[in-house]
Amino acid sequence: MNEPMSGLRDVWSHLRERPDALMLELGTGGELLVARLRAALSLLILLFPLINVLDNGSWTETLAGFVGAIPAIVMAQVWLALARQRGRHAWLPYATATYDVSLTTLVLVLLAMDSPAIGLNSMVAWSFYLLAVAMTALRNDGRLALYAGALAFVQYALLVSVVFALHGGSDALVSLDYGTVTVSNQLQRLILIVLMTMLTATIVYRMQRLVQMSGTDGLTGLPNRTLLVHRFPAAMEQARERGGSLSVCLIDLDYFKRINDTLGHHVGDRALRHVVDVLQQQMETGDWLARLGGEEFVLVMPTPTGRTWERLEALRRSVASAPFLPEPDADPIRLTFSAGVASWPGDGGDLSQLLRKADLRLRQAKLGGRNQSQARDD
């Protein structure tokens, strides 16, 4: 019993967290996809009132269909134009989710004003709640899925409450075409909204976990090269907005191959985790460490070159003064690293240029005797 509850708490905890940079970047592309899908669906919505006319349906229902379709077409183009400005509007997913849900509610209200039975028993119009919730999965943000589901539930529950308060027990809740509105069938619809929200949120959680696994180094738990590449542009943008600097430190452990060759890879793996633990203990807010592979790491600091070199030297001394014990009774091994530093904007305008410059300085540090940091060209 404890294991399922623990799993649910884990899902709930992850869904309420702000997605990381990679998920937000993917979500930005998802918002554009949703905008395109919304534009296409808004045109298809016109078919519903047209079909109703051909089928000699209710003029009220036809009018409500057009009232919902025409603004939907116009607004779909507005949302599409905003979504093309990738990443510029953090509020956009919540605005469009609110719009999608509220437009569905508006159509149902218009239907209910003429015939409460149609307003509450129209399956076609009501189904757009489920579509609005389901489309949030493409944004990769669990908070958005929960928000859209909660909004749909509350708005529809209020509509049902008002209709029953005004027409409960009257013939207005009975229709030859749409059947009788009952408390049970309305509760079923509310439950379906909850189920769709849970399903969508679970899909988002699963996607987040898969992306997290693909962007995380399995040995150390650090971000890998993939996540580094996706996160770095956002870090540069933040540095640009605050008018600061951003430094990249390329770190390589000295003579690490000897540990793998003499003591085995399992000891080498423990040594890598030991170094990571020492580094993380002294990292400050805004720093983040990634593993490129093997014994090579990247440390990103939101500081200028001089300050970065000072802090990196302190880290280097900390690693050197924290010997690694390969086995409980074995002699400790002194680990050291060499590092090269490159800073934006002086040393390059993107991650590739900064890593290239940092690698050149790392080579200088190794040629100079290792166990040192190089932040300037010789």
mmCIF file of C-alpha atoms in Angstrom:
data_model
loop_
_atom_site.group_PDB
_atom_site.id
_atom_site.type_symbol
_atom_site.label_atom_id
_atom_site.label_comp_id
_atom_site.label_asym_id
_atom_site.label_seq_id
_atom_site.Cartn_x
_atom_site.Cartn_y
_atom_site.Cartn_z
ATOM 1 C CA MET A 1 0.000 0.000 0.000
ATOM 2 C CA ASN A 2 2.875 2.380 0.847
ATOM 3 C CA GLU A 3 4.603 1.854 -2.508
ATOM 4 C CA PRO A 4 1.627 3.011 -4.694
ATOM 5 C CA MET A 5 1.045 6.005 -2.409
ATOM 6 C CA SER A 6 4.734 6.894 -2.549
ATOM 7 C CA GLY A 7 4.641 6.673 -6.339
ATOM 8 C CA LEU A 8 1.613 8.961 -6.500
ATOM 9 C CA ARG A 9 3.281 11.480 -4.199
ATOM 10 C CA ASP A 10 6.333 11.420 -6.456
ATOM 11 C CA VAL A 11 4.183 12.096 -9.536
ATOM 12 C CA TRP A 12 2.301 14.885 -7.753
ATOM 13 C CA SER A 13 5.542 16.467 -6.556
ATOM 14 C CA HIS A 14 7.114 16.449 -10.037
ATOM 15 C CA LEU A 15 3.987 17.808 -11.718
ATOM 16 C CA ARG A 16 3.877 20.831 -9.406
ATOM 17 C CA GLU A 17 7.521 21.720 -10.043
ATOM 18 C CA ARG A 18 8.648 24.220 -12.625
ATOM 19 C CA PRO A 19 10.045 22.285 -15.604
ATOM 20 C CA ASP A 20 13.768 22.626 -16.278
ATOM 21 C CA ALA A 21 15.211 24.530 -19.220
ATOM 22 C CA LEU A 22 15.076 21.584 -21.598
ATOM 23 C CA MET A 23 11.415 20.868 -20.866
ATOM 24 C CA LEU A 24 10.516 24.546 -21.226
ATOM 25 C CA GLU A 25 12.322 24.689 -24.554
ATOM 26 C CA LEU A 26 10.417 21.624 -25.748
ATOM 27 C CA GLY A 27 7.234 23.163 -24.356
ATOM 28 C CA THR A 28 7.814 26.308 -26.428
ATOM 29 C CA GLY A 29 7.830 24.169 -29.556
ATOM 30 C CA GLY A 30 4.748 22.383 -28.234
ATOM 31 C CA GLU A 31 2.930 25.697 -27.813
ATOM 32 C CA LEU A 32 3.564 26.477 -31.472
ATOM 33 C CA LEU A 33 2.271 23.037 -32.430
ATOM 34 C CA VAL A 34 -0.848 23.587 -30.318
ATOM 35 C CA ALA A 35 -1.369 26.990 -31.946
ATOM 36 C CA ARG A 36 -1.233 25.418 -35.399
ATOM 37 C CA LEU A 37 -3.565 22.648 -34.293
ATOM 38 C CA ARG A 38 -5.944 25.215 -32.806
ATOM 39 C CA ALA A 39 -5.967 27.170 -36.083
ATOM 40 C CA ALA A 40 -6.865 24.025 -38.016
ATOM 41 C CA LEU A 41 -9.535 22.948 -35.504
ATOM 42 C CA SER A 42 -11.114 26.396 -35.486
ATOM 43 C CA LEU A 43 -11.776 26.037 -39.213
ATOM 44 C CA LEU A 44 -13.225 22.561 -38.714
ATOM 45 C CA ILE A 45 -15.542 23.915 -35.993
ATOM 46 C CA LEU A 46 -17.390 25.773 -38.749
ATOM 47 C CA LEU A 47 -18.538 22.409 -40.049
ATOM 48 C CA PHE A 48 -20.683 21.768 -36.963
ATOM 49 C CA PRO A 49 -23.170 24.651 -37.437
ATOM 50 C CA LEU A 50 -23.153 24.067 -41.198
ATOM 51 C CA ILE A 51 -24.045 20.410 -40.706
ATOM 52 C CA ASN A 52 -26.749 21.490 -38.280
ATOM 53 C CA VAL A 53 -28.251 23.764 -40.959
ATOM 54 C CA LEU A 54 -28.243 20.988 -43.546
ATOM 55 C CA ASP A 55 -29.880 18.671 -41.025
ATOM 56 C CA ASN A 56 -32.612 21.243 -40.268
ATOM 57 C CA GLY A 57 -31.401 21.508 -36.690
ATOM 58 C CA SER A 58 -32.134 24.166 -34.110
ATOM 59 C CA TRP A 59 -31.335 27.708 -35.251
ATOM 60 C CA THR A 60 -30.264 28.544 -31.717
ATOM 61 C CA GLU A 61 -27.755 25.723 -31.760
ATOM 62 C CA THR A 62 -26.581 26.821 -35.200
ATOM 63 C CA LEU A 63 -26.168 30.426 -34.036
ATOM 64 C CA ALA A 64 -24.248 29.306 -30.945
ATOM 65 C CA GLY A 65 -21.987 27.271 -33.209
ATOM 66 C CA PHE A 66 -21.204 30.280 -35.387
ATOM 67 C CA VAL A 67 -20.734 32.522 -32.342
ATOM 68 C CA GLY A 68 -18.165 30.069 -31.046
ATOM 69 C CA ALA A 69 -16.492 29.354 -34.398
ATOM 70 C CA ILE A 70 -15.922 32.837 -35.797
ATOM 71 C CA PRO A 71 -14.149 34.333 -32.751
ATOM 72 C CA ALA A 72 -12.265 31.051 -32.450
ATOM 73 C CA ILE A 73 -10.878 31.457 -35.972
ATOM 74 C CA VAL A 74 -9.807 35.044 -35.314
ATOM 75 C CA MET A 75 -8.257 34.311 -31.929
ATOM 76 C CA ALA A 76 -6.509 31.191 -33.265
ATOM 77 C CA GLN A 77 -4.545 33.420 -35.639
ATOM 78 C CA VAL A 78 -3.649 35.778 -32.774
ATOM 79 C CA TRP A 79 -2.387 32.898 -30.628
ATOM 80 C CA LEU A 80 -0.469 31.506 -33.603
ATOM 81 C CA ALA A 81 1.295 34.830 -34.180
ATOM 82 C CA LEU A 82 2.281 35.025 -30.497
ATOM 83 C CA ALA A 83 3.445 31.389 -30.414
ATOM 84 C CA ARG A 84 5.794 32.024 -33.349
ATOM 85 C CA GLN A 85 7.736 34.401 -31.081
ATOM 86 C CA ARG A 86 9.322 31.395 -29.372
ATOM 87 C CA GLY A 87 9.967 31.802 -25.668
ATOM 88 C CA ARG A 88 9.099 35.507 -25.491
ATOM 89 C CA HIS A 89 5.787 35.145 -23.644
ATOM 90 C CA ALA A 90 5.991 32.912 -20.557
ATOM 91 C CA TRP A 91 2.315 33.554 -19.831
ATOM 92 C CA LEU A 92 1.124 32.358 -23.245
ATOM 93 C CA PRO A 93 0.436 28.658 -22.395
ATOM 94 C CA TYR A 94 -1.772 29.647 -19.458
ATOM 95 C CA ALA A 95 -3.562 32.306 -21.494
ATOM 96 C CA THR A 96 -4.315 29.921 -24.352
ATOM 97 C CA ALA A 97 -5.377 27.114 -22.002
ATOM 98 C CA THR A 98 -7.744 29.542 -20.259
ATOM 99 C CA TYR A 99 -9.067 30.619 -23.649
ATOM 100 C CA ASP A 100 -9.628 27.047 -24.873
ATOM 101 C CA VAL A 101 -11.553 26.055 -21.755
ATOM 102 C CA SER A 102 -13.508 29.295 -21.427
ATOM 103 C CA LEU A 103 -14.560 29.308 -25.082
ATOM 104 C CA THR A 104 -16.072 25.861 -24.585
ATOM 105 C CA THR A 105 -17.921 27.130 -21.521
ATOM 106 C CA LEU A 106 -19.189 30.157 -23.470
ATOM 107 C CA VAL A 107 -20.658 27.959 -26.206
ATOM 108 C CA LEU A 108 -22.369 25.751 -23.611
ATOM 109 C CA VAL A 109 -23.781 28.823 -21.842
ATOM 110 C CA LEU A 110 -25.236 30.113 -25.123
ATOM 111 C CA LEU A 111 -26.809 26.742 -25.765
ATOM 112 C CA ALA A 112 -28.175 26.532 -22.226
ATOM 113 C CA MET A 113 -29.758 29.984 -22.464
ATOM 114 C CA ASP A 114 -32.075 28.675 -25.185
ATOM 115 C CA SER A 115 -32.391 25.082 -23.995
ATOM 116 C CA PRO A 116 -30.847 23.880 -20.736
ATOM 117 C CA ALA A 117 -31.111 20.295 -21.987
ATOM 118 C CA ILE A 118 -29.008 21.075 -25.039
ATOM 119 C CA GLY A 119 -26.490 23.082 -23.042
ATOM 120 C CA LEU A 120 -25.824 20.273 -20.575
ATOM 121 C CA ASN A 121 -26.294 17.250 -22.829
ATOM 122 C CA SER A 122 -24.507 18.431 -25.988
ATOM 123 C CA MET A 123 -21.694 15.899 -26.229
ATOM 124 C CA VAL A 124 -19.994 17.599 -29.203
ATOM 125 C CA ALA A 125 -19.575 20.994 -27.533
ATOM 126 C CA TRP A 126 -18.697 19.495 -24.129
ATOM 127 C CA SER A 127 -15.979 17.277 -25.672
ATOM 128 C CA PHE A 128 -13.882 20.374 -26.356
ATOM 129 C CA TYR A 129 -13.130 20.451 -22.604
ATOM 130 C CA LEU A 130 -11.346 17.141 -23.043
ATOM 131 C CA LEU A 131 -9.499 18.435 -26.106
ATOM 132 C CA ALA A 132 -8.392 21.560 -24.227
ATOM 133 C CA VAL A 133 -7.003 19.462 -21.391
ATOM 134 C CA ALA A 134 -5.376 16.915 -23.693
ATOM 135 C CA MET A 135 -3.569 19.587 -25.716
ATOM 136 C CA THR A 136 -1.714 20.767 -22.617
ATOM 137 C CA ALA A 137 0.383 17.583 -22.828
ATOM 138 C CA LEU A 138 2.195 19.098 -25.803
ATOM 139 C CA ARG A 139 3.531 21.925 -23.582
ATOM 140 C CA ASN A 140 5.427 19.507 -21.282
ATOM 141 C CA ASP A 141 4.345 21.363 -18.147
ATOM 142 C CA GLY A 142 2.436 19.348 -15.555
ATOM 143 C CA ARG A 143 1.246 22.510 -13.809
ATOM 144 C CA LEU A 144 -0.512 23.575 -16.995
ATOM 145 C CA ALA A 145 -2.318 20.243 -17.355
ATOM 146 C CA LEU A 146 -3.558 20.443 -13.760
ATOM 147 C CA TYR A 147 -4.590 24.083 -14.234
ATOM 148 C CA ALA A 148 -6.584 23.423 -17.417
ATOM 149 C CA GLY A 149 -8.312 20.402 -15.875
ATOM 150 C CA ALA A 150 -9.210 22.301 -12.713
ATOM 151 C CA LEU A 151 -10.506 25.264 -14.723
ATOM 152 C CA ALA A 152 -12.675 23.038 -16.917
ATOM 153 C CA PHE A 153 -14.051 21.226 -13.854
ATOM 154 C CA VAL A 154 -14.896 24.441 -11.990
ATOM 155 C CA GLN A 155 -16.471 26.215 -14.968
ATOM 156 C CA TYR A 156 -18.618 23.258 -15.961
ATOM 157 C CA ALA A 157 -19.614 22.531 -12.354
ATOM 158 C CA LEU A 158 -20.739 26.166 -11.986
ATOM 159 C CA LEU A 159 -22.734 25.949 -15.216
ATOM 160 C CA VAL A 160 -24.447 22.746 -14.063
ATOM 161 C CA SER A 161 -25.187 24.264 -10.634
ATOM 162 C CA VAL A 162 -26.749 27.392 -12.127
ATOM 163 C CA VAL A 163 -28.884 25.436 -14.607
ATOM 164 C CA PHE A 164 -30.182 23.073 -11.888
ATOM 165 C CA ALA A 165 -30.825 26.026 -9.578
ATOM 166 C CA LEU A 166 -32.939 27.760 -12.255
ATOM 167 C CA HIS A 167 -34.601 24.788 -13.971
ATOM 168 C CA GLY A 168 -34.315 21.818 -11.600
ATOM 169 C CA GLY A 169 -37.364 19.533 -11.867
ATOM 170 C CA SER A 170 -38.834 21.378 -14.879
ATOM 171 C CA ASP A 171 -39.439 20.214 -18.439
ATOM 172 C CA ALA A 172 -36.588 22.478 -19.575
ATOM 173 C CA LEU A 173 -34.193 19.662 -18.678
ATOM 174 C CA VAL A 174 -35.873 17.272 -21.085
ATOM 175 C CA SER A 175 -35.241 17.163 -24.838
ATOM 176 C CA LEU A 176 -36.381 14.700 -27.493
ATOM 177 C CA ASP A 177 -33.032 14.998 -29.313
ATOM 178 C CA TYR A 178 -30.662 15.298 -26.356
ATOM 179 C CA GLY A 179 -32.413 13.269 -23.673
ATOM 180 C CA THR A 180 -33.015 14.149 -20.035
ATOM 181 C CA VAL A 181 -30.473 16.029 -17.966
ATOM 182 C CA THR A 182 -29.870 14.180 -14.707
ATOM 183 C CA VAL A 183 -27.555 14.676 -11.770
ATOM 184 C CA SER A 184 -25.895 11.346 -12.489
ATOM 185 C CA ASN A 185 -25.000 12.077 -16.119
ATOM 186 C CA GLN A 186 -23.578 15.469 -15.157
ATOM 187 C CA LEU A 187 -21.484 13.911 -12.407
ATOM 188 C CA GLN A 188 -20.224 11.423 -14.956
ATOM 189 C CA ARG A 189 -19.073 14.284 -17.196
ATOM 190 C CA LEU A 190 -17.273 15.952 -14.307
ATOM 191 C CA ILE A 191 -15.584 12.650 -13.468
ATOM 192 C CA LEU A 192 -14.501 12.305 -17.115
ATOM 193 C CA ILE A 193 -12.852 15.741 -16.922
ATOM 194 C CA VAL A 194 -10.968 14.596 -13.813
ATOM 195 C CA LEU A 195 -9.933 11.350 -15.523
ATOM 196 C CA MET A 196 -8.714 13.193 -18.628
ATOM 197 C CA THR A 197 -6.742 15.588 -16.414
ATOM 198 C CA MET A 198 -5.136 12.685 -14.550
ATOM 199 C CA LEU A 199 -4.299 10.896 -17.796
ATOM 200 C CA THR A 200 -2.820 14.020 -19.379
ATOM 201 C CA ALA A 201 -0.814 14.857 -16.260
ATOM 202 C CA THR A 202 0.534 11.304 -16.146
ATOM 203 C CA ILE A 203 1.605 11.535 -19.789
ATOM 204 C CA VAL A 204 3.394 14.816 -19.038
ATOM 205 C CA TYR A 205 5.087 13.249 -16.012
ATOM 206 C CA ARG A 206 6.248 10.307 -18.125
ATOM 207 C CA MET A 207 7.604 12.631 -20.800
ATOM 208 C CA GLN A 208 9.433 14.687 -18.177
ATOM 209 C CA ARG A 209 11.031 11.568 -16.725
ATOM 210 C CA LEU A 210 12.139 10.316 -20.149
ATOM 211 C CA VAL A 211 13.641 13.677 -21.063
ATOM 212 C CA GLN A 212 15.290 13.895 -17.654
ATOM 213 C CA MET A 213 16.816 10.447 -18.143
ATOM 214 C CA SER A 214 18.079 11.331 -21.611
ATOM 215 C CA GLY A 215 19.649 14.538 -20.279
ATOM 216 C CA THR A 216 21.223 13.089 -17.131
ATOM 217 C CA ASP A 217 24.497 11.250 -16.698
ATOM 218 C CA GLY A 218 23.705 7.837 -15.231
ATOM 219 C CA LEU A 219 26.856 7.563 -13.114
ATOM 220 C CA THR A 220 26.988 10.959 -11.398
ATOM 221 C CA GLY A 221 23.416 12.230 -11.785
ATOM 222 C CA LEU A 222 24.772 15.412 -13.390
ATOM 223 C CA PRO A 223 23.368 16.989 -16.566
ATOM 224 C CA ASN A 224 25.034 15.541 -19.650
ATOM 225 C CA ARG A 225 26.137 17.216 -22.879
ATOM 226 C CA THR A 226 22.588 17.141 -24.296
ATOM 227 C CA LEU A 227 21.157 19.056 -21.347
ATOM 228 C CA LEU A 228 24.135 21.418 -21.306
ATOM 229 C CA VAL A 229 23.509 22.378 -24.923
ATOM 230 C CA HIS A 230 19.824 23.043 -24.258
ATOM 231 C CA ARG A 231 20.309 24.925 -20.995
ATOM 232 C CA PHE A 232 23.160 27.172 -22.018
ATOM 233 C CA PRO A 233 21.259 29.585 -24.330
ATOM 234 C CA ALA A 234 18.859 30.383 -21.473
ATOM 235 C CA ALA A 235 21.808 30.998 -19.140
ATOM 236 C CA MET A 236 23.332 33.371 -21.709
ATOM 237 C CA GLU A 237 20.032 35.203 -22.046
ATOM 238 C CA GLN A 238 19.842 35.660 -18.267
ATOM 239 C CA ALA A 239 23.418 36.988 -18.207
ATOM 240 C CA ARG A 240 22.577 39.385 -21.040
ATOM 241 C CA GLU A 241 19.474 40.669 -19.235
ATOM 242 C CA ARG A 242 21.357 41.410 -16.016
ATOM 243 C CA GLY A 243 24.330 42.853 -17.884
ATOM 244 C CA GLY A 244 26.725 40.316 -16.394
ATOM 245 C CA SER A 245 29.158 37.660 -17.543
ATOM 246 C CA LEU A 246 28.972 33.908 -17.929
ATOM 247 C CA SER A 247 32.013 31.660 -17.636
ATOM 248 C CA VAL A 248 32.592 28.101 -18.778
ATOM 249 C CA CYS A 249 35.196 25.987 -16.957
ATOM 250 C CA LEU A 250 36.372 22.839 -18.714
ATOM 251 C CA ILE A 251 37.690 20.454 -16.043
ATOM 252 C CA ASP A 252 39.719 17.305 -16.676
ATOM 253 C CA LEU A 253 41.015 15.008 -13.917
ATOM 254 C CA ASP A 254 44.765 14.471 -14.006
ATOM 255 C CA TYR A 255 46.147 10.976 -14.714
ATOM 256 C CA PHE A 256 42.729 9.452 -14.159
ATOM 257 C CA LYS A 257 43.390 6.634 -16.618
ATOM 258 C CA ARG A 258 45.893 5.186 -14.153
ATOM 259 C CA ILE A 259 43.115 4.578 -11.615
ATOM 260 C CA ASN A 260 40.986 2.696 -14.140
ATOM 261 C CA ASP A 261 43.953 0.677 -15.374
ATOM 262 C CA THR A 262 45.380 -0.276 -11.963
ATOM 263 C CA LEU A 263 42.342 -0.434 -9.684
ATOM 264 C CA GLY A 264 39.499 -1.096 -12.110
ATOM 265 C CA HIS A 265 36.614 0.876 -13.514
ATOM 266 C CA HIS A 266 34.421 0.330 -10.465
ATOM 267 C CA VAL A 267 36.959 2.245 -8.359
ATOM 268 C CA GLY A 268 37.232 4.854 -11.106
ATOM 269 C CA ASP A 269 33.477 5.351 -10.994
ATOM 270 C CA ARG A 270 33.618 5.902 -7.229
ATOM 271 C CA ALA A 271 36.451 8.373 -7.698
ATOM 272 C CA LEU A 272 34.381 10.373 -10.188
ATOM 273 C CA ARG A 273 31.470 10.543 -7.767
ATOM 274 C CA HIS A 274 33.874 11.601 -5.013
ATOM 275 C CA VAL A 275 35.118 14.544 -7.082
ATOM 276 C CA VAL A 276 31.575 15.545 -7.986
ATOM 277 C CA ASP A 277 30.572 15.521 -4.304
ATOM 278 C CA VAL A 278 33.520 17.775 -3.382
ATOM 279 C CA LEU A 279 32.728 20.220 -6.192
ATOM 280 C CA GLN A 280 29.000 20.369 -5.442
ATOM 281 C CA GLN A 281 29.602 21.122 -1.767
ATOM 282 C CA GLN A 282 31.142 24.468 -2.704
ATOM 283 C CA MET A 283 28.979 25.492 -5.641
ATOM 284 C CA GLU A 284 27.031 28.714 -5.292
ATOM 285 C CA THR A 285 23.639 29.853 -6.530
ATOM 286 C CA GLY A 286 23.645 30.042 -10.315
ATOM 287 C CA ASP A 287 26.483 27.520 -10.748
ATOM 288 C CA TRP A 288 25.842 24.230 -12.465
ATOM 289 C CA LEU A 289 28.029 21.265 -13.227
ATOM 290 C CA ALA A 290 27.715 18.904 -16.195
ATOM 291 C CA ARG A 291 29.620 15.798 -17.233
ATOM 292 C CA LEU A 292 30.770 15.687 -20.839
ATOM 293 C CA GLY A 293 32.066 12.123 -20.598
ATOM 294 C CA GLY A 294 34.924 10.153 -19.113
ATOM 295 C CA GLU A 295 36.734 12.322 -16.565
ATOM 296 C CA GLU A 296 35.781 15.623 -18.239
ATOM 297 C CA PHE A 297 33.314 18.089 -16.725
ATOM 298 C CA VAL A 298 31.955 21.549 -17.460
ATOM 299 C CA LEU A 299 31.274 24.020 -14.664
ATOM 300 C CA VAL A 300 29.196 27.069 -15.605
ATOM 301 C CA MET A 301 29.446 30.156 -13.382
ATOM 302 C CA PRO A 302 27.564 33.483 -13.760
ATOM 303 C CA THR A 303 30.761 35.417 -12.959
ATOM 304 C CA PRO A 304 33.490 37.268 -14.927
ATOM 305 C CA THR A 305 36.817 35.648 -15.750
ATOM 306 C CA GLY A 306 38.805 36.889 -12.742
ATOM 307 C CA ARG A 307 36.246 35.875 -10.147
ATOM 308 C CA THR A 308 35.681 32.545 -11.912
ATOM 309 C CA TRP A 309 39.413 31.748 -11.846
ATOM 310 C CA GLU A 310 39.616 32.544 -8.123
ATOM 311 C CA ARG A 311 36.696 30.269 -7.297
ATOM 312 C CA LEU A 312 37.948 27.527 -9.597
ATOM 313 C CA GLU A 313 41.335 27.601 -7.890
ATOM 314 C CA ALA A 314 39.587 27.218 -4.520
ATOM 315 C CA LEU A 315 37.709 24.210 -5.892
ATOM 316 C CA ARG A 316 40.927 22.726 -7.253
ATOM 317 C CA ARG A 317 42.594 23.014 -3.845
ATOM 318 C CA SER A 318 39.536 21.459 -2.166
ATOM 319 C CA VAL A 319 39.652 18.427 -4.462
ATOM 320 C CA ALA A 320 43.392 18.017 -3.927
ATOM 321 C CA SER A 321 42.982 18.208 -0.129
ATOM 322 C CA ALA A 322 40.147 15.642 -0.019
ATOM 323 C CA PRO A 323 41.904 12.317 -0.687
ATOM 324 C CA PHE A 324 39.894 9.506 -2.176
ATOM 325 C CA LEU A 325 39.820 6.135 -0.393
ATOM 326 C CA PRO A 326 39.504 3.355 -2.973
ATOM 327 C CA GLU A 327 38.874 0.799 -0.202
ATOM 328 C CA PRO A 328 38.340 1.175 3.580
ATOM 329 C CA ASP A 329 41.850 -0.103 4.451
ATOM 330 C CA ALA A 330 43.658 1.131 1.349
ATOM 331 C CA ASP A 331 45.991 4.092 1.108
ATOM 332 C CA PRO A 332 44.233 7.331 0.065
ATOM 333 C CA ILE A 333 44.683 8.608 -3.475
ATOM 334 C CA ARG A 334 45.226 12.304 -4.099
ATOM 335 C CA LEU A 335 43.091 13.490 -7.007
ATOM 336 C CA THR A 336 43.782 16.695 -8.913
ATOM 337 C CA PHE A 337 42.391 18.390 -11.993
ATOM 338 C CA SER A 338 43.446 20.825 -14.662
ATOM 339 C CA ALA A 339 41.011 23.387 -16.034
ATOM 340 C CA GLY A 340 40.560 25.993 -18.716
ATOM 341 C CA VAL A 341 38.238 28.995 -18.409
ATOM 342 C CA ALA A 342 36.434 30.944 -21.129
ATOM 343 C CA SER A 343 33.944 33.747 -20.533
ATOM 344 C CA TRP A 344 31.071 35.267 -22.472
ATOM 345 C CA PRO A 345 31.095 37.675 -24.193
ATOM 346 C CA GLY A 346 34.841 38.248 -24.424
ATOM 347 C CA ASP A 347 35.902 34.721 -25.435
ATOM 348 C CA GLY A 348 32.955 33.741 -27.627
ATOM 349 C CA GLY A 349 29.317 34.271 -28.452
ATOM 350 C CA ASP A 350 27.996 30.726 -27.985
ATOM 351 C CA LEU A 351 28.700 27.486 -26.146
ATOM 352 C CA SER A 352 30.710 25.958 -28.973
ATOM 353 C CA GLN A 353 33.115 28.899 -29.153
ATOM 354 C CA LEU A 354 33.495 29.050 -25.378
ATOM 355 C CA LEU A 355 34.211 25.328 -25.082
ATOM 356 C CA ARG A 356 36.793 25.591 -27.857
ATOM 357 C CA LYS A 357 38.576 28.428 -26.075
ATOM 358 C CA ALA A 358 38.336 26.687 -22.701
ATOM 359 C CA ASP A 359 39.781 23.520 -24.232
ATOM 360 C CA LEU A 360 42.803 25.436 -25.565
ATOM 361 C CA ARG A 361 43.455 26.841 -22.099
ATOM 362 C CA LEU A 362 42.956 23.410 -20.537
ATOM 363 C CA ARG A 363 45.705 22.078 -22.804
ATOM 364 C CA GLN A 364 47.946 24.931 -21.693
ATOM 365 C CA ALA A 365 47.289 23.971 -18.074
ATOM 366 C CA LYS A 366 48.256 20.365 -18.744
ATOM 367 C CA LEU A 367 51.377 21.347 -20.661
ATOM 368 C CA GLY A 368 52.282 23.636 -17.773
ATOM 369 C CA GLY A 369 52.437 20.750 -15.324
ATOM 370 C CA ARG A 370 48.750 19.951 -14.584
ATOM 371 C CA ASN A 371 46.925 20.618 -11.305
ATOM 372 C CA GLN A 372 46.269 24.235 -12.270
ATOM 373 C CA SER A 373 43.667 26.480 -13.897
ATOM 374 C CA GLN A 374 44.256 28.620 -16.951
ATOM 375 C CA ALA A 375 42.047 31.617 -17.661
ATOM 376 C CA ARG A 376 44.262 33.609 -20.056
ATOM 377 C CA ASP A 377 46.151 32.767 -23.209
ATOM 378 C CA ASP A 378 49.901 32.391 -22.787
#
